[in-house]
Short mmCIF file of C-alpha atoms in Angstrom, two decimals:
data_model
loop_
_atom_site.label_atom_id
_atom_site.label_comp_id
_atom_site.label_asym_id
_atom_site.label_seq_id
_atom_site.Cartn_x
_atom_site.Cartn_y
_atom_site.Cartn_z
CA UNK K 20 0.93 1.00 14.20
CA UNK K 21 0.72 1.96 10.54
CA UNK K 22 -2.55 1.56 8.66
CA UNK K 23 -2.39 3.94 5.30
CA UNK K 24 -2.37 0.76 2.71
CA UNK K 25 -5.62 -0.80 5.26
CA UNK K 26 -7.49 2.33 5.12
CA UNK K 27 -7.14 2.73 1.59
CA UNK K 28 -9.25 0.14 1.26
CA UNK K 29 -12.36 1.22 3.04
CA UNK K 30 -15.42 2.58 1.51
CA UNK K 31 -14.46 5.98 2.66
CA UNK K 32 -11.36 6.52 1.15
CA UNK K 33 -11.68 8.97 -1.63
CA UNK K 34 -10.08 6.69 -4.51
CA UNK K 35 -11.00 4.87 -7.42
CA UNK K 36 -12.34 1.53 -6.62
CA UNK K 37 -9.93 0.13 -8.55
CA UNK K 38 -7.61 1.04 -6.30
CA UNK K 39 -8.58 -0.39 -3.86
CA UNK K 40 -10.05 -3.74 -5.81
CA UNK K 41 -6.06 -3.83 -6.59
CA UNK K 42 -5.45 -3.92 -2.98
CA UNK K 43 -7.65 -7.17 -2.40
CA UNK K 44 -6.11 -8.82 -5.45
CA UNK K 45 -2.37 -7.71 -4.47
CA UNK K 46 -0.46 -10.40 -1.93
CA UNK K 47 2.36 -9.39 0.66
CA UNK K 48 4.71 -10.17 -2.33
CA UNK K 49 3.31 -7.68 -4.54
CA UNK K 50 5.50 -4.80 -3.80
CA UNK K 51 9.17 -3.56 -4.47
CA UNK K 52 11.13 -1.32 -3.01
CA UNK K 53 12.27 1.77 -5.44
CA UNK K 54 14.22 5.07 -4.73
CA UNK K 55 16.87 2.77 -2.67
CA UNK K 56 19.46 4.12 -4.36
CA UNK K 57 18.30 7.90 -3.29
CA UNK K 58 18.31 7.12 -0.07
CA UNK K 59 14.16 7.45 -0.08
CA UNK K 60 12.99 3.90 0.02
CA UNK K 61 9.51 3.76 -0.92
CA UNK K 62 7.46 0.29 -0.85
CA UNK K 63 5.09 0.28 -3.66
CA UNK K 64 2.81 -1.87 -5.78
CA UNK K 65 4.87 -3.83 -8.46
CA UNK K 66 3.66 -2.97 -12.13
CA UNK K 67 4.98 -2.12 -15.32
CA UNK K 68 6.18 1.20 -14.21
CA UNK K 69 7.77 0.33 -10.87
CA UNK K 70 9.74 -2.39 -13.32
CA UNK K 71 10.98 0.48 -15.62
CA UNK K 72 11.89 2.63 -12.39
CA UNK K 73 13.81 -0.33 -11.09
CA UNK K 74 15.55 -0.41 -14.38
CA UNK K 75 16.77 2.97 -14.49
CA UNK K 76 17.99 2.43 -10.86
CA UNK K 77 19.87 -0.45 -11.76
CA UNK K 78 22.32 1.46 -13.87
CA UNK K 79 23.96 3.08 -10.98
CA UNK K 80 24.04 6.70 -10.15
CA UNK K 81 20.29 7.34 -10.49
CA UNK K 82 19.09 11.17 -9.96
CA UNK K 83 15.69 11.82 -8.97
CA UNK K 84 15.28 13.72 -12.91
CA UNK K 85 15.93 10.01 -13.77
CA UNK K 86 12.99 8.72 -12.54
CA UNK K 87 10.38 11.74 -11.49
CA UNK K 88 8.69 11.48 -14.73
CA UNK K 89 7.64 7.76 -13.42
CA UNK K 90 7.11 8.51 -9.79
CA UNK K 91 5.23 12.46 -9.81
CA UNK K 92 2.72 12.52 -7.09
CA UNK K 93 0.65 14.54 -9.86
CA UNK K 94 0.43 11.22 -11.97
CA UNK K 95 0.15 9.07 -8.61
CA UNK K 96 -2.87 11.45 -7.91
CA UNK K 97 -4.41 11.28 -10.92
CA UNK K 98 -3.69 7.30 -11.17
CA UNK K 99 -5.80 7.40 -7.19
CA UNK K 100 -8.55 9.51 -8.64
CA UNK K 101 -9.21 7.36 -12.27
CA UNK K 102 -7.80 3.88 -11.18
CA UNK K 103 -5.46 3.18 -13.81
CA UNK K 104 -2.97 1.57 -11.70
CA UNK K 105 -0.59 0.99 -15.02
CA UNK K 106 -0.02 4.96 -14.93
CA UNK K 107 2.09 5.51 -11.58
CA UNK K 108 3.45 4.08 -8.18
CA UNK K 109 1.43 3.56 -5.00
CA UNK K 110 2.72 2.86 -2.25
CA UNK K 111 1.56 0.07 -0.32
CA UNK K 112 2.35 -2.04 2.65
CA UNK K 113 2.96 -5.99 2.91
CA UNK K 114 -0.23 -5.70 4.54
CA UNK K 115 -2.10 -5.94 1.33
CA UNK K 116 -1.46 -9.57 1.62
CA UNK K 117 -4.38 -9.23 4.49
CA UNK K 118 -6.80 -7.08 3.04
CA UNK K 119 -9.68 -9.60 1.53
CA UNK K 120 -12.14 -6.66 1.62
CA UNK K 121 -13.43 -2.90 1.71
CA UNK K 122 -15.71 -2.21 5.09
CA UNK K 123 -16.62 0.93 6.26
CA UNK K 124 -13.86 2.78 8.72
CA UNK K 125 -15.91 1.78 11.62
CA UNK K 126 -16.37 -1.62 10.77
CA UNK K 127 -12.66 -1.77 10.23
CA UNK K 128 -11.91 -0.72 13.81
CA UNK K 129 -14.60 -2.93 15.45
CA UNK K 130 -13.08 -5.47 13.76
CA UNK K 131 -9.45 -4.62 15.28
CA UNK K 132 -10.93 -3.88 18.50
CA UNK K 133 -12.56 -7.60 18.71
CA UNK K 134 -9.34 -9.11 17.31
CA UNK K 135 -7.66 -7.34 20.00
CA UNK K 136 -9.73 -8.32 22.90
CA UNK K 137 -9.93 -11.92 21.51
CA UNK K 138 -6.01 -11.91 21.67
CA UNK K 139 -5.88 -10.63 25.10
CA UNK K 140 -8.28 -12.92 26.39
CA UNK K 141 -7.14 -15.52 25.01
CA UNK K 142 -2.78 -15.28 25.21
CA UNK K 143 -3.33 -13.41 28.21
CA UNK K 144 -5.58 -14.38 30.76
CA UNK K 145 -3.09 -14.11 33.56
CA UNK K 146 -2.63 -9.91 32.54
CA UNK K 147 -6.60 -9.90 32.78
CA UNK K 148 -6.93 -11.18 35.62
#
């Protein structure tokens, strides 16, 4: 199970809260897929700078030069740590479509461990049993 893009958006993740106010606004369709043709997919948060990296990929034969000025992990980091999310890329999951909040870590994974015994009990009374 991969949680990064969930996590993100608790009150202990060291990032801007815009960040993570961008997760909450962001829906499963929110994201595109860059660095396809470098054979180093990445699934990110669509904005003005994931468009112009799409662009440049577009034209065939893209080199990473092409599009590291766009896709740095210095400007991601700095883009984490002041929440301007027009700066960089951040990747994200389709999961953002789920997030409709920022709890604490551990009321994130009381929450999954209810939902999870709730499911159990309830598709799977015969396992329980």
């Amino acid at each position: 199970m991969n949680m990064g893009t969930r996590f993100v958006a608790t009150r202990e993740a060291p990032v801007h809260d815009n960040v993570k106010q961008a997760l909450i606004d962001h829906g499963e369709r929110d994201t595109r897929l860059i660095m396809r043709t470098l054979r180093n997919t990445e699934r990110v948060i669509q904005n003005e700078v994931v468009d112009k990296v799409l662009e440049i990929e577009s034209k065939g034969d893209t080199k990473i030069e092409d599009i590291a000025p766009y896709v740095s992990g210095l400007v991601g980091k700095e883009m984490l740590a002041d929440g301007k999310m027009e700066k960089g890329v951040m990747s994200a999951g389709q999961c953002m479509g789920l997030i409709k909040d920022v709890p604490t870590c551990q009321e994130l994974l009381d929450r999954i461990m209810a939902d999870a015994e709730k499911i159990i009990k309830d598709k799977f009374t015969q396992v329980m049993a």
